[in-house]
Short mmCIF file of C-alpha atoms and ligand atoms in Angstrom, two decimals:
data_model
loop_
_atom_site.label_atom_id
_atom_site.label_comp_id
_atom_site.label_asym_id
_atom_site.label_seq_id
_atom_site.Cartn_x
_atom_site.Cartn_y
_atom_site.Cartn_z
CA UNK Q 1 10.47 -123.08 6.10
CA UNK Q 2 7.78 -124.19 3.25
CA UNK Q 3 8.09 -123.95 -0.22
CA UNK Q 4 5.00 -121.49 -0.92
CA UNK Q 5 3.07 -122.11 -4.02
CA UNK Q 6 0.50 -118.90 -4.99
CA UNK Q 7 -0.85 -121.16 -8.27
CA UNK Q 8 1.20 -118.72 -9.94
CA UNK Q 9 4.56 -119.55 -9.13
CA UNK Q 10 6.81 -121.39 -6.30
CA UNK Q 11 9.52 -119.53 -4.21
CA UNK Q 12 11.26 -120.65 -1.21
CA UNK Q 13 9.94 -118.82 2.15
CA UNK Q 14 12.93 -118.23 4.03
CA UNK Q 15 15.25 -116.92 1.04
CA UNK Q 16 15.18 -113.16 1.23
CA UNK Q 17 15.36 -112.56 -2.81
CA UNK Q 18 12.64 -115.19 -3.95
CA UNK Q 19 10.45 -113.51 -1.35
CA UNK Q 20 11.65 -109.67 -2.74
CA UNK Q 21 11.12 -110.94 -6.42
CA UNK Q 22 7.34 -112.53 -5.13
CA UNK Q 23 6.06 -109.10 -4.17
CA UNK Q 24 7.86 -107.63 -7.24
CA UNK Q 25 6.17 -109.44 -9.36
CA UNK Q 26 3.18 -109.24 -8.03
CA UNK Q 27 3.37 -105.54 -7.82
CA UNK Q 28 4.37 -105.34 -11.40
CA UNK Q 29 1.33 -107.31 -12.67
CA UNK Q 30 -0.99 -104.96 -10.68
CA UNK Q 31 0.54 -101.84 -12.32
CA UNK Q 32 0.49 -103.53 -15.62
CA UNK Q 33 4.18 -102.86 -16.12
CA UNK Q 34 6.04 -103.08 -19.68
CA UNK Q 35 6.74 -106.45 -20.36
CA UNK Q 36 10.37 -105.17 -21.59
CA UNK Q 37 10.90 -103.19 -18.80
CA UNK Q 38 9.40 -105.70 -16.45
CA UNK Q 39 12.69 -108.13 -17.69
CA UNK Q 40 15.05 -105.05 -17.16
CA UNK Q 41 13.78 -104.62 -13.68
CA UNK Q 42 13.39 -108.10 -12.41
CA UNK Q 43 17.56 -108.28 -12.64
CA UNK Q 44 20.41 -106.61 -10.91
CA UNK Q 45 22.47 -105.00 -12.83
CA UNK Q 46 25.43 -105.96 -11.46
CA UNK Q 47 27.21 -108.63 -9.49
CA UNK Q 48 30.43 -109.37 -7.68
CA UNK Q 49 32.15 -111.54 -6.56
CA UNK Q 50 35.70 -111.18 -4.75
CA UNK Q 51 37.87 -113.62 -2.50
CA UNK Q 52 39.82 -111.17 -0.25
CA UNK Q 53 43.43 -112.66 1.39
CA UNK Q 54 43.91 -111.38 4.42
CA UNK Q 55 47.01 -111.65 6.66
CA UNK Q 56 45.54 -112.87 10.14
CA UNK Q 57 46.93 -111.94 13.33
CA UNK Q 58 48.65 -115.64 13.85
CA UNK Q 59 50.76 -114.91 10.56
CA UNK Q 60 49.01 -117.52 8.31
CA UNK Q 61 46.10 -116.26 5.30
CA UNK Q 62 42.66 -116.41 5.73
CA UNK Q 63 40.81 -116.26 1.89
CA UNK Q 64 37.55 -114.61 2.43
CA UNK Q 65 34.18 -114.35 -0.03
CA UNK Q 66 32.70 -111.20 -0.39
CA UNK Q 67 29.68 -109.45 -2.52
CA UNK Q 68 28.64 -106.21 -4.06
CA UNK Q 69 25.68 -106.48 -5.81
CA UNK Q 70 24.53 -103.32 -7.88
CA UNK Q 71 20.91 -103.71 -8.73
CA UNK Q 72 20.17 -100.55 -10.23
CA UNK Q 73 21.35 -97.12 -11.63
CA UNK Q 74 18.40 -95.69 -13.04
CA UNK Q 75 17.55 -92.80 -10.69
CA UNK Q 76 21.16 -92.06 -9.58
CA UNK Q 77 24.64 -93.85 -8.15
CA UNK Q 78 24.13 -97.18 -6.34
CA UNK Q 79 23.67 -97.08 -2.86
CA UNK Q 80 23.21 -99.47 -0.16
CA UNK Q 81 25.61 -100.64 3.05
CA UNK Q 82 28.02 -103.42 3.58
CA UNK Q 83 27.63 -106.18 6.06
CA UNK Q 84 29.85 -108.43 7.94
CA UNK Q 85 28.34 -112.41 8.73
CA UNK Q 86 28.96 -115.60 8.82
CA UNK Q 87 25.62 -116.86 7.28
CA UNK Q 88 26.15 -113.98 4.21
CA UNK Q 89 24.68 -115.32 0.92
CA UNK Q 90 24.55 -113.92 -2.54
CA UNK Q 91 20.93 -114.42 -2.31
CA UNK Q 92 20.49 -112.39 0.68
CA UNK Q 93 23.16 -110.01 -1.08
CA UNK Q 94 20.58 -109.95 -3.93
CA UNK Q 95 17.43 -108.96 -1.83
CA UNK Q 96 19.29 -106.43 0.07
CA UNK Q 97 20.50 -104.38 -3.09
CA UNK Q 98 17.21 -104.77 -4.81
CA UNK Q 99 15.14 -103.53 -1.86
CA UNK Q 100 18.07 -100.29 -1.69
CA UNK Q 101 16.34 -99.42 -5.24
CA UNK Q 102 13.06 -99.50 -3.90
CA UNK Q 103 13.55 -97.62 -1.06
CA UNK Q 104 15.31 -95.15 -2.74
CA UNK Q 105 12.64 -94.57 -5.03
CA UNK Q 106 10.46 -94.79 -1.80
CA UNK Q 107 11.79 -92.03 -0.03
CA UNK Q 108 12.36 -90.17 -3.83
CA UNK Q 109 16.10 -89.62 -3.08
CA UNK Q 110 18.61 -89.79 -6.53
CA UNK Q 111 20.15 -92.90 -5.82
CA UNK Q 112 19.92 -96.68 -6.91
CA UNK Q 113 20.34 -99.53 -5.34
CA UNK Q 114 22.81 -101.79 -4.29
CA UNK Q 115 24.59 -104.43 -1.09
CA UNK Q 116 27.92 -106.33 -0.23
CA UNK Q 117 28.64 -108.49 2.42
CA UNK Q 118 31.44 -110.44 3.72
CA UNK Q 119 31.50 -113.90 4.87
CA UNK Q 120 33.51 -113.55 8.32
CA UNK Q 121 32.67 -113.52 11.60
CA UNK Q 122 33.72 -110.28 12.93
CA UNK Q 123 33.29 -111.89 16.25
CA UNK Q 124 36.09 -114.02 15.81
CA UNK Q 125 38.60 -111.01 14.69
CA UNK Q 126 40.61 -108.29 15.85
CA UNK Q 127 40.67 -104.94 15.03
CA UNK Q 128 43.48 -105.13 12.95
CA UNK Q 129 42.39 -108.40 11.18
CA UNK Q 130 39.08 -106.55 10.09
CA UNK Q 131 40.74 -103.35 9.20
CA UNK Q 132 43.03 -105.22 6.32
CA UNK Q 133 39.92 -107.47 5.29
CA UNK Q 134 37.88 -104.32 4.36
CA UNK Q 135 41.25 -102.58 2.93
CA UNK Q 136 41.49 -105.46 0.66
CA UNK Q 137 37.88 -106.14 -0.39
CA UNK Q 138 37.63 -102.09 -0.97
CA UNK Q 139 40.90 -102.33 -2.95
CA UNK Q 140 39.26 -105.08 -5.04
CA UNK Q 141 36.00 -103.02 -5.73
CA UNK Q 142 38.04 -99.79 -6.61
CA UNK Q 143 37.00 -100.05 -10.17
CA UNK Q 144 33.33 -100.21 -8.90
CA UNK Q 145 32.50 -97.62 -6.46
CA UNK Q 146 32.84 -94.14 -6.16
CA UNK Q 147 30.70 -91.41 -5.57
CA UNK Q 148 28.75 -91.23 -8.67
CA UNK Q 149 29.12 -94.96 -9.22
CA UNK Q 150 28.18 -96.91 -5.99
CA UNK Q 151 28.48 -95.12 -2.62
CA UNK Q 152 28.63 -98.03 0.12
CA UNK Q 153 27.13 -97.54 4.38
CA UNK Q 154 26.92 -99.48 7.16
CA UNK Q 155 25.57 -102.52 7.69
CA UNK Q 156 25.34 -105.04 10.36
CA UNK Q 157 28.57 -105.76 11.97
CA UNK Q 158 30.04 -102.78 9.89
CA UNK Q 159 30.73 -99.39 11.77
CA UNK Q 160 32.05 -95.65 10.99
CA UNK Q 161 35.18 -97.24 12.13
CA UNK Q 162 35.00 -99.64 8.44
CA UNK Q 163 33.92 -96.72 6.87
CA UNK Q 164 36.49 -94.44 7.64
CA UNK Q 165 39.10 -97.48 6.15
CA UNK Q 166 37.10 -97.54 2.79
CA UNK Q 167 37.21 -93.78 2.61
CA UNK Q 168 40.78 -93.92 3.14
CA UNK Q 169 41.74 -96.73 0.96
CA UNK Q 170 39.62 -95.28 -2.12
CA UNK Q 171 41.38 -92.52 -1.61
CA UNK Q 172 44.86 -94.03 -1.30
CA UNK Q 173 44.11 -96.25 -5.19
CA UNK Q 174 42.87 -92.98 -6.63
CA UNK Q 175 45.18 -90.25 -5.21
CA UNK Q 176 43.23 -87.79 -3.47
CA UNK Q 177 40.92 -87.57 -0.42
CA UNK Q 178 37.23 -88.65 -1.96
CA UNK Q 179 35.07 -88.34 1.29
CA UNK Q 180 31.53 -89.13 -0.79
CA UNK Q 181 32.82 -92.54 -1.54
CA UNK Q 182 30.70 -93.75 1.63
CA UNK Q 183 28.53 -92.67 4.10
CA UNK Q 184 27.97 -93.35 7.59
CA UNK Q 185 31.85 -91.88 8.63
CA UNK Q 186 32.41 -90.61 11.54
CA UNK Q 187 31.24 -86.91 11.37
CA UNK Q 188 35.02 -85.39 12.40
CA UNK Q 189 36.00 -87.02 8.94
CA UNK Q 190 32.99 -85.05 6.76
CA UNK Q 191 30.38 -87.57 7.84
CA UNK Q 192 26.92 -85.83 8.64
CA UNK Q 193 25.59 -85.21 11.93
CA UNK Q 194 22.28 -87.15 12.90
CA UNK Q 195 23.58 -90.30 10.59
CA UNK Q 196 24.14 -92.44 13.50
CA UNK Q 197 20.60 -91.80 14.84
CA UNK Q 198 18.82 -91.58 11.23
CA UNK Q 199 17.29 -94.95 10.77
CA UNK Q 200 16.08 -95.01 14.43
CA UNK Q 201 15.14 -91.31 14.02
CA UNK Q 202 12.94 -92.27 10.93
CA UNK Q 203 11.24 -95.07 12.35
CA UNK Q 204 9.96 -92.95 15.50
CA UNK Q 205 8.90 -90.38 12.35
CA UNK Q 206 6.74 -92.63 10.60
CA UNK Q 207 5.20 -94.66 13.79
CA UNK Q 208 4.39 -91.14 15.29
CA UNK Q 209 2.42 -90.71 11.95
CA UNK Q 210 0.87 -94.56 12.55
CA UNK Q 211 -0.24 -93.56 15.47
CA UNK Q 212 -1.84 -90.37 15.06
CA UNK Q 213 -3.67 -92.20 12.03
CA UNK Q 214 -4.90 -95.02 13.97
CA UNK Q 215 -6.04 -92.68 16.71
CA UNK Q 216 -3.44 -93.79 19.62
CA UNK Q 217 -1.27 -91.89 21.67
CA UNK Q 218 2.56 -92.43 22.75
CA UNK Q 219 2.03 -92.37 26.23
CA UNK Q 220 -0.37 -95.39 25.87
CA UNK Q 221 1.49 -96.89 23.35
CA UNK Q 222 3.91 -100.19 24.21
CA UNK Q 223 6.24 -100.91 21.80
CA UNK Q 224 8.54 -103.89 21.67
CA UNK Q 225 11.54 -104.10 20.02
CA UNK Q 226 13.64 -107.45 18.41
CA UNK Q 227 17.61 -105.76 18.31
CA UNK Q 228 19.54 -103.43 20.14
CA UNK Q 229 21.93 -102.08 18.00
CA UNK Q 230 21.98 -99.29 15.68
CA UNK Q 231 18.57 -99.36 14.41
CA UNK Q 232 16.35 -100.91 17.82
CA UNK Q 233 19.02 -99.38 20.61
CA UNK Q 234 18.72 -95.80 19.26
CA UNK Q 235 14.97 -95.82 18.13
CA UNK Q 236 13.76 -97.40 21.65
CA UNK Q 237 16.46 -94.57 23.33
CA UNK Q 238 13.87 -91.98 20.46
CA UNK Q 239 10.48 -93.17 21.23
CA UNK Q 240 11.13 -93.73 24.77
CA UNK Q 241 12.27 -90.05 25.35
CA UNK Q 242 8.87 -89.43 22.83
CA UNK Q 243 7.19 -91.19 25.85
CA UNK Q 244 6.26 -94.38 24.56
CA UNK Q 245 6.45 -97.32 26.84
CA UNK Q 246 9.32 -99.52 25.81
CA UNK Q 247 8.03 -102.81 27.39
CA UNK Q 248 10.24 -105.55 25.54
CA UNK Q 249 13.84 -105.35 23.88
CA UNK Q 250 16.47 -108.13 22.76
CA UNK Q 251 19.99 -109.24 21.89
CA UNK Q 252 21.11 -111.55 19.49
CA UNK Q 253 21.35 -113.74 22.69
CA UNK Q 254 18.09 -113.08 24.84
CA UNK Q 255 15.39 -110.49 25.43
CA UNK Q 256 13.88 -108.86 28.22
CA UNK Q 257 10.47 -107.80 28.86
CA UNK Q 258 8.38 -105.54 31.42
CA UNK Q 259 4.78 -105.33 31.16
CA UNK Q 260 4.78 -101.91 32.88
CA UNK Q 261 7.74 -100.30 30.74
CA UNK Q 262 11.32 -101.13 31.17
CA UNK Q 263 13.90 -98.23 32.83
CA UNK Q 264 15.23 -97.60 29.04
CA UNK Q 265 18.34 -95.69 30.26
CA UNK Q 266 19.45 -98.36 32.75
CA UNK Q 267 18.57 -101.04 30.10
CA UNK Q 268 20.99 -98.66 27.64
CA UNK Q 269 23.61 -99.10 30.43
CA UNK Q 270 23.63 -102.57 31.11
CA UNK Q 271 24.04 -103.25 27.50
CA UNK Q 272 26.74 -100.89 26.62
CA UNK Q 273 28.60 -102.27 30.16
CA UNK Q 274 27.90 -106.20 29.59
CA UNK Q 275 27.35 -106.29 25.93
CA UNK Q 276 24.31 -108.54 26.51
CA UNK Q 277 20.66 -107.64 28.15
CA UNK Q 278 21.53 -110.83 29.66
CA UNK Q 279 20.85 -110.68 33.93
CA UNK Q 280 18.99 -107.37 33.32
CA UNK Q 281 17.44 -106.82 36.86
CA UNK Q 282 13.53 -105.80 36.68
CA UNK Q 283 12.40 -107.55 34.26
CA UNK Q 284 11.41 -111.57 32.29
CA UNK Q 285 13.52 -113.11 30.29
CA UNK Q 286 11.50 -113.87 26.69
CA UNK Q 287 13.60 -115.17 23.65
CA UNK Q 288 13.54 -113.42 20.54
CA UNK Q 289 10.81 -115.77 19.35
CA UNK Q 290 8.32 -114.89 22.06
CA UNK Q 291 8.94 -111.56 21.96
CA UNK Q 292 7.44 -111.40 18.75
CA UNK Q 293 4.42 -112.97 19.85
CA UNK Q 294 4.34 -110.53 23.03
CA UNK Q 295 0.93 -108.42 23.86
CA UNK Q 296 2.26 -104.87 22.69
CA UNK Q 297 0.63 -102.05 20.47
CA UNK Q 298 3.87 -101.51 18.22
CA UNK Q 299 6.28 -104.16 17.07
CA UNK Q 300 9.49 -102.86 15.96
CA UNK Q 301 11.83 -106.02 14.46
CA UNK Q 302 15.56 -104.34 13.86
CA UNK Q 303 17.53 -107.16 13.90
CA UNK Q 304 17.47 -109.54 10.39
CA UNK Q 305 15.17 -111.22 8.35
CA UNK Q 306 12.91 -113.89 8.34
CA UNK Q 307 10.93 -112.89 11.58
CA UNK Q 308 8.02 -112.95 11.07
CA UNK Q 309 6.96 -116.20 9.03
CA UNK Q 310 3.76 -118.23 7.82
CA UNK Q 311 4.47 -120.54 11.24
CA UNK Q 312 4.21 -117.49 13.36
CA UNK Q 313 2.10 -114.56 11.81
CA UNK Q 314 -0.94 -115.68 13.00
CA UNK Q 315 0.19 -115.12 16.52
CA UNK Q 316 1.68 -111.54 15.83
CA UNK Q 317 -0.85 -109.15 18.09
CA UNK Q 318 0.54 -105.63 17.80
CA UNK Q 319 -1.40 -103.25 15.79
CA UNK Q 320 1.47 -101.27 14.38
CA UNK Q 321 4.25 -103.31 12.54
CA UNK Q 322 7.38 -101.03 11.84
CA UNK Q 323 9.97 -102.89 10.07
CA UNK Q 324 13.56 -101.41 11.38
CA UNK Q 325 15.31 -104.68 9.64
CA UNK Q 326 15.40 -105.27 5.93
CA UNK Q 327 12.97 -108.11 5.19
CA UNK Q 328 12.01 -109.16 8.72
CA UNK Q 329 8.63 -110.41 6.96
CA UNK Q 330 8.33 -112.66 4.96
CA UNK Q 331 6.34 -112.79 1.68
CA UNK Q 332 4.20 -115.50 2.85
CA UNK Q 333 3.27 -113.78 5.70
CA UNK Q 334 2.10 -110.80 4.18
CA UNK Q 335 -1.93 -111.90 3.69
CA UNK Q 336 -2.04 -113.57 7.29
CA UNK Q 337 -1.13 -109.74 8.56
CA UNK Q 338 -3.19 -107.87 6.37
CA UNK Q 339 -5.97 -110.63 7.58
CA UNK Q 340 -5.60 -109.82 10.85
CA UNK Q 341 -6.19 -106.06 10.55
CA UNK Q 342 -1.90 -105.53 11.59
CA UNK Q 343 -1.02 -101.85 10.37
CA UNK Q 344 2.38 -102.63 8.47
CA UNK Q 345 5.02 -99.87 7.49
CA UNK Q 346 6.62 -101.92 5.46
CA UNK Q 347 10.86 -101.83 5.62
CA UNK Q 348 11.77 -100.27 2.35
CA UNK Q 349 10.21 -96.97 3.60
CA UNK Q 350 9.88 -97.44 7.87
CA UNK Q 351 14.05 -97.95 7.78
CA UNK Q 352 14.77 -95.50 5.00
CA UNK Q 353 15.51 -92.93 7.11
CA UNK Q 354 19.66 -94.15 7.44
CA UNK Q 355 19.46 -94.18 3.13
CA UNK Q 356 18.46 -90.45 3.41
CA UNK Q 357 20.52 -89.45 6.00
CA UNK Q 358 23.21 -90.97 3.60
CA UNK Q 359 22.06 -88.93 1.06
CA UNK Q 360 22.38 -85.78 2.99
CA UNK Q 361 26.29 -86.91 4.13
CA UNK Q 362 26.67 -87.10 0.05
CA UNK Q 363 25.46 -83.79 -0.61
CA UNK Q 364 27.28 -82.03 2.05
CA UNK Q 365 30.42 -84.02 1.30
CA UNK Q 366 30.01 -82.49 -2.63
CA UNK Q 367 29.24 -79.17 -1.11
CA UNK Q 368 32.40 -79.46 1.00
CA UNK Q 369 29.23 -77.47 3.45
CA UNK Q 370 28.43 -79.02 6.52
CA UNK Q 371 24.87 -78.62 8.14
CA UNK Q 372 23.75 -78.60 11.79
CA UNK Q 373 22.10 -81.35 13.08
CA UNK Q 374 19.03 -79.65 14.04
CA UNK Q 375 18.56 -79.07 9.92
CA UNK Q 376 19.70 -82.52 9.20
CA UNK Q 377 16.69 -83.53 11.52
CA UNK Q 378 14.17 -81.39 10.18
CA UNK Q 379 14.97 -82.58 6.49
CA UNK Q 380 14.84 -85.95 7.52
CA UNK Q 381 11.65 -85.45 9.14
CA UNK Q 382 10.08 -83.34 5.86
CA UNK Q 383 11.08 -86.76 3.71
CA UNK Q 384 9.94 -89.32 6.02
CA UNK Q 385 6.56 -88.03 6.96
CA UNK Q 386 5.65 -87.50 3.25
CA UNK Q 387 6.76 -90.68 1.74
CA UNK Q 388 5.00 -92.31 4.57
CA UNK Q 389 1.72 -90.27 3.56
CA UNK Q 390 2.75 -91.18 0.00
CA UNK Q 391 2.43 -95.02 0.79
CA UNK Q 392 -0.83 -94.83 3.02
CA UNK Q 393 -2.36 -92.54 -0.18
CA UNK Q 394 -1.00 -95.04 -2.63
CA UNK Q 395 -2.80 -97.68 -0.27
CA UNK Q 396 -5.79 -96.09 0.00
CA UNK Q 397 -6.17 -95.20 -3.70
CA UNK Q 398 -5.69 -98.48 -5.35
CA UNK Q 399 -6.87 -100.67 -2.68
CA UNK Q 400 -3.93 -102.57 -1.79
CA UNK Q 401 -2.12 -103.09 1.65
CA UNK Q 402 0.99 -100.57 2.97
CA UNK Q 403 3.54 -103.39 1.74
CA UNK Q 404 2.11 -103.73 -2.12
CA UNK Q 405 1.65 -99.73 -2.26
CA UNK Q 406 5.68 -99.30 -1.71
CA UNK Q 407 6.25 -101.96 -4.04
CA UNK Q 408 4.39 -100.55 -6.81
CA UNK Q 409 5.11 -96.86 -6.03
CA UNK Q 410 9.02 -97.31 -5.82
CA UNK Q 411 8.71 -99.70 -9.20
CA UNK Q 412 6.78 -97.25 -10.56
CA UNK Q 413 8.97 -94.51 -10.31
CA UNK Q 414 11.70 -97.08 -11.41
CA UNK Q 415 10.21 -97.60 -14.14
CA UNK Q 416 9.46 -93.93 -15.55
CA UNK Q 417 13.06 -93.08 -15.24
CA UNK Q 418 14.24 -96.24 -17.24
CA UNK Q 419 11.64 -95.66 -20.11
CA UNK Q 420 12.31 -92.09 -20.19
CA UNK Q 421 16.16 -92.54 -19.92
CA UNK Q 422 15.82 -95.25 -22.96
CA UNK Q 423 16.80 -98.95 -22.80
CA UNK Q 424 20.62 -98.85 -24.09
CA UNK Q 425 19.67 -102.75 -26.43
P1 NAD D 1 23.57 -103.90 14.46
O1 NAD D 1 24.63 -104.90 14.17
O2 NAD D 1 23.95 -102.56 15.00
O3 NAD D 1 22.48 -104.52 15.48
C1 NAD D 1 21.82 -105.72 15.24
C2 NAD D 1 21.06 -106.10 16.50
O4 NAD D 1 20.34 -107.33 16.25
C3 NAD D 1 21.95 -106.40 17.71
O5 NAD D 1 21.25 -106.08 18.89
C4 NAD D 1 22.16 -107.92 17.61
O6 NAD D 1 22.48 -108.47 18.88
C5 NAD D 1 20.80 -108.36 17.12
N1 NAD D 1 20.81 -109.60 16.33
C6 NAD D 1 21.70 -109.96 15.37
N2 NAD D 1 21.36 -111.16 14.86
C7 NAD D 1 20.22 -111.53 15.47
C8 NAD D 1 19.39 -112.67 15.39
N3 NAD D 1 19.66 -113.66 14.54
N4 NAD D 1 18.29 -112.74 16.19
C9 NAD D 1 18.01 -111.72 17.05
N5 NAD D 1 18.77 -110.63 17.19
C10 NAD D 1 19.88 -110.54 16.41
O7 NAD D 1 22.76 -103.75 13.08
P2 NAD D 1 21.78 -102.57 12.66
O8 NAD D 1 22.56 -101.59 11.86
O9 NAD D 1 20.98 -102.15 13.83
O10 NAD D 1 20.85 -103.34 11.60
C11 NAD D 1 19.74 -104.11 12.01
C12 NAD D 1 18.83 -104.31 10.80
O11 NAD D 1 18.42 -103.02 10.31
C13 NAD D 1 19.43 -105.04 9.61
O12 NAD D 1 18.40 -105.76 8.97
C14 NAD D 1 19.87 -103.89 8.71
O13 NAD D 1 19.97 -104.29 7.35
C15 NAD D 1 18.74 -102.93 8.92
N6 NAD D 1 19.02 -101.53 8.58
C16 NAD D 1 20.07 -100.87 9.14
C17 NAD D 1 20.27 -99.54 8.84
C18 NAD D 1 21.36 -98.72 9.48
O14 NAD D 1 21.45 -97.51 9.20
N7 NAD D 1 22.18 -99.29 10.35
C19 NAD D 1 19.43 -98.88 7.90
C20 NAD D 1 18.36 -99.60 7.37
C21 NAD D 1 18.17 -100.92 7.72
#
């Protein structure tokens, strides 16, 4: 991918953090931030780095890298989830926790901002050769966490399952039971109901709000979908019960695609009986590069980053762009969208709905005072429909796209809290 040059500065297209920092600092210049505070915000505050033993199955050690970067503690405790990859880089590690603190502030929820990964291939390993990898790197981070430190989720190829170890090996270093350590647990061990369903839940919130505002309707809306795992499996299950028309959905292996709708439930089958949408009966096979390209009123990427590029933007012909993944677009992509008159809910507040769903597991876990799902829903709703008319206000008012408007309200907010907090020099 191409080195982009704006005339004001270079950065690298396909690495997640140069193309976070490009649209921070362009949305810092056009709310005239602080120069001090600009130099505050620009860093993490925080990283780590850990090499993790681990016993594997065969008897011999395995050294893995891993990463928790804390980017910022300004509004609250750092948040943000842990994933599990082979192709896990500090840089991507970097975007991730910085783009936690904006979509915090997004979504106006007391937390910072922050990411770890792994570099594994959970793939390759059994359940027992995972379970001491995370018991180790969580034993190595003990000093760092904590629940009004840096509260840890899922992430790709992490699970309530890897939760429920970190909550129990916290626990074990520090000698009692500390269930707001992490979020995402399974909800018989004081994780929230709705958590599992939250980031698909919020997406279908704020695209229901797209498409009132853009004068569509559900039932004629076709919505393809890159990912069928947490974040695209549950919100196609969401907006397909809504009554949208699903029409295209993928793997990390292939995708399938039905111009007149897929059968959603027999897709949901298939997948949870082969593990692939491989051999799906009823529909095309498309890759996960044409199905980006497909004919389809709402795209929904939820699988990684670096989707949607300067090579392929051009050829992107939804007119809703929800953004399930962190940083599916990339910063060089941004003006060939907006060009193109594509309606983009940009990630840090379309896929904040897991973040405040985490938020309400933290609460209730201080509380010790669970709350039905139904109220878990409604809340969720309440925050997502606001920020999203916070954006498209923030938009609107300063003449600036859906993308630059989350930027520069979430910085904005960032910024208050640090000035009126005080820079500890
Ligand atoms: P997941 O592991 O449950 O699912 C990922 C899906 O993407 C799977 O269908 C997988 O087969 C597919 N996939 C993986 N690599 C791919 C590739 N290179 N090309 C195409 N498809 C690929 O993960 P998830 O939790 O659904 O997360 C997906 C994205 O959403 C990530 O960017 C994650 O950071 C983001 N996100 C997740 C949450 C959450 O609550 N889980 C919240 C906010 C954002």
């Amino acid at each position: 991918m191409a080195l982009v040059d704006d005339g004001i500065r270079q950065f690298r297209e396909d690495n997640p953090f140069e193309s976070m920092m490009w649209r921070f600092d362009n949305a810092a210049r056009l709310l005239d931030l602080d120069p001090d505070l600009y130099k505050v915000l620009r860093v993490p505050n925080r990283e780590i780095t850990v090499y993790i033993p681990v016993f594997m199955d065969d008897g011999h050690i395995e050294v893995f890298t891993g990463y928790r970067v804390q980017h910022n503690f300004a509004r609250g405790p750092a948040k943000g989830g842990i994933r599990y990859a082979p192709d896990v880089t500090i840089d991507e590690v970097r975007a991730l926790a910085a783009w936690m603190t904006w979509k915090c502030a997004v979504v106006n929820i007391p937390f910072g901002g922050a990411k770890g990964g792994v570099i594994c291939d959970p793939s390759q390993m059994s359940q027992g050769e995972l379970e001491r990898m995370t018991r180790r790197y969580t034993a190595e981070l003990v000093d760092f966490i904590g629940p009004e430190r840096d509260v840890p989720a899922p992430d790709m190829n992490t699970n309530e399952q890897t939760m429920a170890w970190i909550m129990d090996t916290y626990s074990m270093h520090v000698r009692h039971t500390v269930t707001a350590v992490v979020t995402g647990k399974p909800v018989d061990l004081s994780g929230s109901r709705g958590r599992r369903e939250a980031t698909g839940r919020g997406l279908l919130f704020v695209v229901n709000e797209a498409v009132k505002k853009l004068g569509m309707r559900p039932e004629k809306t076709r919505v393809a979908i890159q990912g069928s795992g947490n974040v695209g499996g549950i919100a196609a299950k969401l907006m397909h019960e809504t009554g949208y028309q699903i029409v295209a959905i993928s793997d990390v292996r292939c995708g399938i695609y039905n111009s007149k709708g897929l059968d959603l439930p027999k897709v949901m089958t298939h997948l949870a009986k082969h593990k692939t949408l491989e051999k799906f009966p009823d529909a095309e096979p498309v890759t996960n590069k044409d199905l980006l390209e497909l004919d389809c009123d709402v795209l929904l990427p939820a699988a990684t980053e670096n989707q949607i590029t300067s090579n392929n933007a051009s050829r992107i012909r939804c007119k809703i762009l929800a953004e399930g993944a962190n940083g599916p677009t990339t910063a060089a992509a941004d003006d060939i969208l907006e060009s193109n008159g594509v309606f983009v809910i940009p990630d840090i507040l379309a896929n904040a709905g897991g973040v405040t769903c985490s938020y309400f597991e933290w609460v209730q876990n201080r509380m010790g005072y669970f709350w039905k799902e139904e109220m878990v829903n409604e809340r969720l709703q309440d925050i997502m429909v606001a920020s999203f008319h916070d954006v498209c206000k923030y938009a609107e008012s300063h003449a600036v796209n859906n993308r630059v408007a989350a930027y520069m309200l979430a910085i904005d907010r960032v910024a208050y809290i640090t000035r009126v907090r005080g820079i500890y020099a």
